[in-house]
CSV table of C-alpha atoms in Angstrom, one decimal:
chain,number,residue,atom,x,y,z
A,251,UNK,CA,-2.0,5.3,-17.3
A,252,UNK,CA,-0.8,5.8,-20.9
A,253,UNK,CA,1.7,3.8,-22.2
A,254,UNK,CA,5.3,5.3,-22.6
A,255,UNK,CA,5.8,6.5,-26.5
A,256,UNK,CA,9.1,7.1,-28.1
A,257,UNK,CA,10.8,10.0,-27.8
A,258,UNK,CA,11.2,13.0,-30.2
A,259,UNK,CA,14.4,13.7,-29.2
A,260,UNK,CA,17.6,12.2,-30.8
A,261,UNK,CA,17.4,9.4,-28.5
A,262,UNK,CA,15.4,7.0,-26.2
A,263,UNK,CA,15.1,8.3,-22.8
A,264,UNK,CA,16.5,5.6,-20.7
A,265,UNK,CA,16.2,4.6,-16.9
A,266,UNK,CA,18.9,2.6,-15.6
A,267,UNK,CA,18.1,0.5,-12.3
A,268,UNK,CA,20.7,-1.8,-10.4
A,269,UNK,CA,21.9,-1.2,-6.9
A,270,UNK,CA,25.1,-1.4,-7.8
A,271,UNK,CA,26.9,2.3,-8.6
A,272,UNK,CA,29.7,0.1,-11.0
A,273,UNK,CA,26.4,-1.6,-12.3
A,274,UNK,CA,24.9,1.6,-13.6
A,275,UNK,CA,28.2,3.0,-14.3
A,276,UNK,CA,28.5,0.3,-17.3
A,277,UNK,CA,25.2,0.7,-18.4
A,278,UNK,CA,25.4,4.2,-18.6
A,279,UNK,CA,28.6,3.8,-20.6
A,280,UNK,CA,26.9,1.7,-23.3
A,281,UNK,CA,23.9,3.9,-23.5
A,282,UNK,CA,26.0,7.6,-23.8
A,283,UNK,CA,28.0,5.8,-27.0
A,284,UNK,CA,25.2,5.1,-28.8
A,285,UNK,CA,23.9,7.5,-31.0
A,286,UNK,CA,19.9,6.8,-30.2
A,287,UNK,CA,20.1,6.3,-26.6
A,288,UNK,CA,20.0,9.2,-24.2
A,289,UNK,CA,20.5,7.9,-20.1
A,290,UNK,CA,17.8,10.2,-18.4
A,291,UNK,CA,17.7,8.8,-14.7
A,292,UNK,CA,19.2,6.1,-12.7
A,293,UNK,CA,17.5,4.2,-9.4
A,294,UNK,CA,18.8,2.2,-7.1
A,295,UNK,CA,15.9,-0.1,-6.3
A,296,UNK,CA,12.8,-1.0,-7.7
A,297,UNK,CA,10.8,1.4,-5.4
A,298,UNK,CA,12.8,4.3,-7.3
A,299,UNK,CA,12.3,3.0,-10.4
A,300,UNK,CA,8.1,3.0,-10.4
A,301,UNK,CA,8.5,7.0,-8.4
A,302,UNK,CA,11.2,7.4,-11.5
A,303,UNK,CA,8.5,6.2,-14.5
A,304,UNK,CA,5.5,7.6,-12.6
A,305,UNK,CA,7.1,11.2,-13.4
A,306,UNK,CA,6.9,10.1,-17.1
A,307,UNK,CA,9.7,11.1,-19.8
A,308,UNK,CA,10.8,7.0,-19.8
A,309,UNK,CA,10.8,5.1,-22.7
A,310,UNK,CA,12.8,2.5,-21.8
A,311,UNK,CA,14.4,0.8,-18.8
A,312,UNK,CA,17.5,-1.1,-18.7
A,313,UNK,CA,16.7,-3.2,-15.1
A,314,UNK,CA,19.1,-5.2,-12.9
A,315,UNK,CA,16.8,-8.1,-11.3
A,316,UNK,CA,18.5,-8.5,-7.8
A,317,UNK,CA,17.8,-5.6,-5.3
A,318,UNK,CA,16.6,-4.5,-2.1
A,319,UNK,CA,13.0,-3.9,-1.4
A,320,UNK,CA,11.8,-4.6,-5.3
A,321,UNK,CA,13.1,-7.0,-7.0
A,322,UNK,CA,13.1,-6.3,-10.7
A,323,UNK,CA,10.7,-9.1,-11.6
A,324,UNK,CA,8.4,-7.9,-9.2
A,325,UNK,CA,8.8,-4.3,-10.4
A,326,UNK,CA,7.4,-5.3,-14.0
A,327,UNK,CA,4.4,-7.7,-12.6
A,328,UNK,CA,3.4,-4.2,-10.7
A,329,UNK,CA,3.6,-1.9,-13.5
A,330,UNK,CA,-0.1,-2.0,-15.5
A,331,UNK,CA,1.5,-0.3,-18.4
A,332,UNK,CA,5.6,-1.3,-18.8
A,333,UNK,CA,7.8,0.8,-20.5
A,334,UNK,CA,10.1,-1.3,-22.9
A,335,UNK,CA,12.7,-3.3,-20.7
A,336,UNK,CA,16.0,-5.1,-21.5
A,337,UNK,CA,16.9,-6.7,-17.7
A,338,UNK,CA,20.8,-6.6,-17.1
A,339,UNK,CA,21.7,-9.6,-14.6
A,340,UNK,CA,24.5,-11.5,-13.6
A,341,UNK,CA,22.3,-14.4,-13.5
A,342,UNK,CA,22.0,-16.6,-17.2
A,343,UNK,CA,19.4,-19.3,-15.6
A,344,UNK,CA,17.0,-16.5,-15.9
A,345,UNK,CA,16.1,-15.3,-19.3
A,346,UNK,CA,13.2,-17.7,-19.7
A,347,UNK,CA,11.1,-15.4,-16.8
A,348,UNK,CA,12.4,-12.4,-18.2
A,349,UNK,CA,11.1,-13.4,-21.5
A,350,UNK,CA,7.4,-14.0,-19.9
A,351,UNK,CA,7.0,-10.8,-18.5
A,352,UNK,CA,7.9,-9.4,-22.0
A,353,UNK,CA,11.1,-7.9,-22.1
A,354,UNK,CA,12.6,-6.8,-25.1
A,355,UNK,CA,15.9,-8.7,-24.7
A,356,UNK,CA,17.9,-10.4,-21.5
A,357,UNK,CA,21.9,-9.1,-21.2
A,358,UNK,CA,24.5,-10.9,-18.6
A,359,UNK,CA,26.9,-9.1,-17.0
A,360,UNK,CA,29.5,-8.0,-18.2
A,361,UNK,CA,28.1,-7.0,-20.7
A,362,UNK,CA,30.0,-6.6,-24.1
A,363,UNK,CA,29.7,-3.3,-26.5
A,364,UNK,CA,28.8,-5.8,-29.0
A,365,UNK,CA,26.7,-7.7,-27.2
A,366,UNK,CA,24.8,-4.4,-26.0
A,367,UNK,CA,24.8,-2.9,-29.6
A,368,UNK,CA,22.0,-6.2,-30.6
A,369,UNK,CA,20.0,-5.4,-27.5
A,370,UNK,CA,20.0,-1.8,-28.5
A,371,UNK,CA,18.9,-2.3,-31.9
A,372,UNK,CA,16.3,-4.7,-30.6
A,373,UNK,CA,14.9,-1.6,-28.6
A,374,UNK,CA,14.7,0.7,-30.8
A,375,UNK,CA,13.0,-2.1,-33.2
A,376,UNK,CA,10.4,-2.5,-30.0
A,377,UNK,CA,10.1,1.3,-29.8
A,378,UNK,CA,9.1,1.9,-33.3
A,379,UNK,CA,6.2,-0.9,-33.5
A,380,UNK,CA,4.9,0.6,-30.1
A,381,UNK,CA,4.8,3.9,-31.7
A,382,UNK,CA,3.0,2.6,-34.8
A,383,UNK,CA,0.5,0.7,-32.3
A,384,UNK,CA,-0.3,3.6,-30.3
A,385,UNK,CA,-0.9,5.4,-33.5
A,386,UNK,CA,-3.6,3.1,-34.6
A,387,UNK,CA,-6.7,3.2,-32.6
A,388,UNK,CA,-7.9,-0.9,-32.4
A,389,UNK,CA,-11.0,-2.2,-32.0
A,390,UNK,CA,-10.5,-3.7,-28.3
A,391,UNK,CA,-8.9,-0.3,-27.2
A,392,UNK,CA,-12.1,1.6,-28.4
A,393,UNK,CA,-14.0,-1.2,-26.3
A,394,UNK,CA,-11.9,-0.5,-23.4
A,395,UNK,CA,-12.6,3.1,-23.1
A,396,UNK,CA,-16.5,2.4,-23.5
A,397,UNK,CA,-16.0,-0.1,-20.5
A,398,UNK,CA,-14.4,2.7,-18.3
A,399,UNK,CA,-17.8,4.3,-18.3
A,400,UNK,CA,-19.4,1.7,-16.0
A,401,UNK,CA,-16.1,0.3,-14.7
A,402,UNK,CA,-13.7,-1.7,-16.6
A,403,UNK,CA,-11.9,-5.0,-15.4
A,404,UNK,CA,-8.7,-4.8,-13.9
A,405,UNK,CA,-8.5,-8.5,-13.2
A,406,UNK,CA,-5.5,-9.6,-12.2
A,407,UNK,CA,-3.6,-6.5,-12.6
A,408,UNK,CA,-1.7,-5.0,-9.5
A,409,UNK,CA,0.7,-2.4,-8.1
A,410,UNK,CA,3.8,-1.9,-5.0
A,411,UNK,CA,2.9,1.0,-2.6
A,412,UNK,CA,6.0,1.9,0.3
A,413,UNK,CA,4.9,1.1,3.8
A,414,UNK,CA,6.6,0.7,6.7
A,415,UNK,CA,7.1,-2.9,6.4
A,416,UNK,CA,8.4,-2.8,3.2
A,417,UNK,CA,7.3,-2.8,-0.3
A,418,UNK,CA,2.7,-4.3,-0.4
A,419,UNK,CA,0.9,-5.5,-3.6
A,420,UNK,CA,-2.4,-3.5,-3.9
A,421,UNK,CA,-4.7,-5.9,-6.0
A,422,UNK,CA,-6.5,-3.4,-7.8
A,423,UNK,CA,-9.8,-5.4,-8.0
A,424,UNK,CA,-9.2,-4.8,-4.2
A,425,UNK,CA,-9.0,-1.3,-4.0
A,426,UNK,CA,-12.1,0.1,-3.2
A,427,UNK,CA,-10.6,3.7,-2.9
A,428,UNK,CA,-7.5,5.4,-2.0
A,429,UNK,CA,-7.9,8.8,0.5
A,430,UNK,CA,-5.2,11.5,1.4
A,431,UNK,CA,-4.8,11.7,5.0
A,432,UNK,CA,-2.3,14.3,5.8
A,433,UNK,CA,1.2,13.0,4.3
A,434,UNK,CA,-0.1,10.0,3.8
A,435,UNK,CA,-2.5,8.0,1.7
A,436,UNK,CA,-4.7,5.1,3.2
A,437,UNK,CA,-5.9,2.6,0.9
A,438,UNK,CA,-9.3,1.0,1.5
A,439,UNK,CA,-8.9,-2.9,0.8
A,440,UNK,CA,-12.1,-5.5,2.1
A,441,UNK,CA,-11.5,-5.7,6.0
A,442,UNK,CA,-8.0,-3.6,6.3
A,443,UNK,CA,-6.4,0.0,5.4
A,444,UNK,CA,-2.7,-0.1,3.9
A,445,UNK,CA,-0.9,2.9,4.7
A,446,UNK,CA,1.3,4.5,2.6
A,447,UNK,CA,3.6,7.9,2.6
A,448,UNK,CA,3.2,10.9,0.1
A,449,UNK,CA,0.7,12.4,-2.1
A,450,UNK,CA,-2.3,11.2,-3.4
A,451,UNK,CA,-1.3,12.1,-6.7
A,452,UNK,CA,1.4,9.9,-6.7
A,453,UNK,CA,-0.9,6.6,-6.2
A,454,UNK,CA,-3.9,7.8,-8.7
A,455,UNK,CA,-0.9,7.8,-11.3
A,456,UNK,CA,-0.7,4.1,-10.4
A,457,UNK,CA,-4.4,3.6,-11.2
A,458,UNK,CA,-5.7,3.2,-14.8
A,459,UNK,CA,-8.2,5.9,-16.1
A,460,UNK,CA,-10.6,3.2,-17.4
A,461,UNK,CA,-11.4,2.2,-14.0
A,462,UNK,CA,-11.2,4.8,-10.9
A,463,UNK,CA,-12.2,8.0,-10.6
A,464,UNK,CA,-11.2,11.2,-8.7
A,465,UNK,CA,-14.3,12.1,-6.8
A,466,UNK,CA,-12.8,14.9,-4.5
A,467,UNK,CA,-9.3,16.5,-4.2
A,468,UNK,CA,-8.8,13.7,-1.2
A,469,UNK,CA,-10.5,10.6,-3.0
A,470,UNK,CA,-10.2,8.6,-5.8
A,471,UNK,CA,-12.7,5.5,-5.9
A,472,UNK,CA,-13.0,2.2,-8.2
A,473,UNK,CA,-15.9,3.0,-10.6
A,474,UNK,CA,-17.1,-0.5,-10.3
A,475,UNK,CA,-17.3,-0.6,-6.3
A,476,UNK,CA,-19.3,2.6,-6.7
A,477,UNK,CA,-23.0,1.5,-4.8
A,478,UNK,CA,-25.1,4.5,-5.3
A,479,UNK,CA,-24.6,7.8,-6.5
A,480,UNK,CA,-26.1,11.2,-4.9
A,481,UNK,CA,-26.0,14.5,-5.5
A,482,UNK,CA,-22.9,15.3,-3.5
A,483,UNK,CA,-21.4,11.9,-2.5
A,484,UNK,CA,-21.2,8.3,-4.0
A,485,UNK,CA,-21.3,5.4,-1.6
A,486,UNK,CA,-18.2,2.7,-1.7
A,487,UNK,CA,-19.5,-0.7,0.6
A,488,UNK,CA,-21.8,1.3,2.6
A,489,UNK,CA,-18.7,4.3,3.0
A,490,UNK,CA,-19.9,7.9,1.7
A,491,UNK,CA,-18.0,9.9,0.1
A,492,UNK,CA,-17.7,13.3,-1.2
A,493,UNK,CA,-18.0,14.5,-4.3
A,494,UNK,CA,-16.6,18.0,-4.9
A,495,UNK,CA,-18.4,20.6,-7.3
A,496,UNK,CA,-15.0,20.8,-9.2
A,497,UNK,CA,-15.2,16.8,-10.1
A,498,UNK,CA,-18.5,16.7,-10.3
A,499,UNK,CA,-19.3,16.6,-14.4
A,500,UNK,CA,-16.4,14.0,-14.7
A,501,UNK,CA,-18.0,11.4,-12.0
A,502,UNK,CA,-21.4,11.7,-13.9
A,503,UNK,CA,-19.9,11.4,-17.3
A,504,UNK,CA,-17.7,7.9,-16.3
A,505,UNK,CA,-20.8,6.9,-14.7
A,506,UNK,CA,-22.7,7.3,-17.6
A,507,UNK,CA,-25.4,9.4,-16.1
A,508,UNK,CA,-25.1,12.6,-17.9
């Protein structure tokens, strides 16, 4: 997934997450007086906060920490690519986690206009060296895309899928592939299926490029758990699977076998 780029419009397109209604309300006051912030969408838990930044058009989130199902800490360690965050919390004691997880600045409730002017103007400062970065191709970023031909890491990295228990982390060196299966998309794990509701669309969005490919309009499989490879399926631990003649070109260009 690409990372969020600044806007061109006047302002930052904003997301706004807390529970609370008076919560956002506040925020939403501080973001519609200043002159390079523009409040797009507001969520009400971490869960519609990643559907909210999966549609794109975020550039920045300004994230409560303490809700139900996803707690904002939680939210960031699942996201591969974050968008630019300043957390908004009641709670002082925790600005030294925020900080680790790399958030551009850490405001306590209530928050002051002058207060939320700094944090601002550290955002914006964020937004502008991310925009410079993703203007200038590096070295390891050209390395990464050659990896994604044969299947690049994604050690560590993670995501939050909706089940009926509650919010799951998918450990994406885990995920072997992720199928559609009528409203709902199973995800294939070593010994167990997680089941999760809506499109498959919605969960390849989760998945970085470099690493999985869509094989079929049902499947999306990780390159690197990818056995053997035949003329119309590729074989995931001992699984086939169909490839369709629409995705056929891209599945033997990642692979490397064009």
């Amino acid at each position: 997934m690409p990372p969020s780029t600044v806007s061109t419009l006047p302002g930052l397109r904003c997301l706004i997450v807390d529970d609370e209604p008076l919560g956002r309300r506040a925020i939403r006051s501080h973001i519609d007086a200043h002159p390079l912030l523009d409040a797009v969408a507001e969520a009400r838990d971490g869960m519609e906060a990643m559907a909210a930044l999966r549609g794109g058009g975020i550039d920045a989130v300004f994230l409560d920490l303490e809700m139900p199902k996803l707690t904002g800490f939680e939210m960031l360690r699942a996201l591969l690519i974050p968008p630019l965050v300043v957390v908004v919390t009641a709670y002082s004691d925790r600005a030294v986690e925020g900080f680790d997880v790399g958030v551009v600045d850490y405001l306590v409730k209530p928050v002051a206009r002058e207060r939320f002017a700094k944090s601002a103007a550290r955002l914006l400062s964020a937004a502008a060296e991310r925009t410079r970065s993703d203007a200038s191709p590096s070295a390891p970023a050209a390395a990464s895309a050659e990896a994604g031909q044969s299947g690049a890491s994604t050690s560590g990295a993670s995501f939050f899928v909706p089940t009926d228990q509650g919010a799951e982390r998918i450990d994406l060196d885990d995920l072997r592939y992720a199928e559609a299966w009528g409203n709902y998309v199973r995800l294939h794990l070593p010994g167990r299926t997680v089941l999760t509701k809506g499109p498959l669309y919605d969960v390849a969005r989760s998945l970085p490029d470099a690493a999985f490919v869509q094989v079929h309009r049902s499947y999306v499989v990780a390159t690197r758990h990818i056995q053997r490879v035949t003329s119309s399926a590729v074989v995931v631990d001992g699984q086939e699977i169909p490839v369709s003649e629409r995705h056929r070109a891209t599945v033997v260009a990642r692979l490397g076998l064009a």
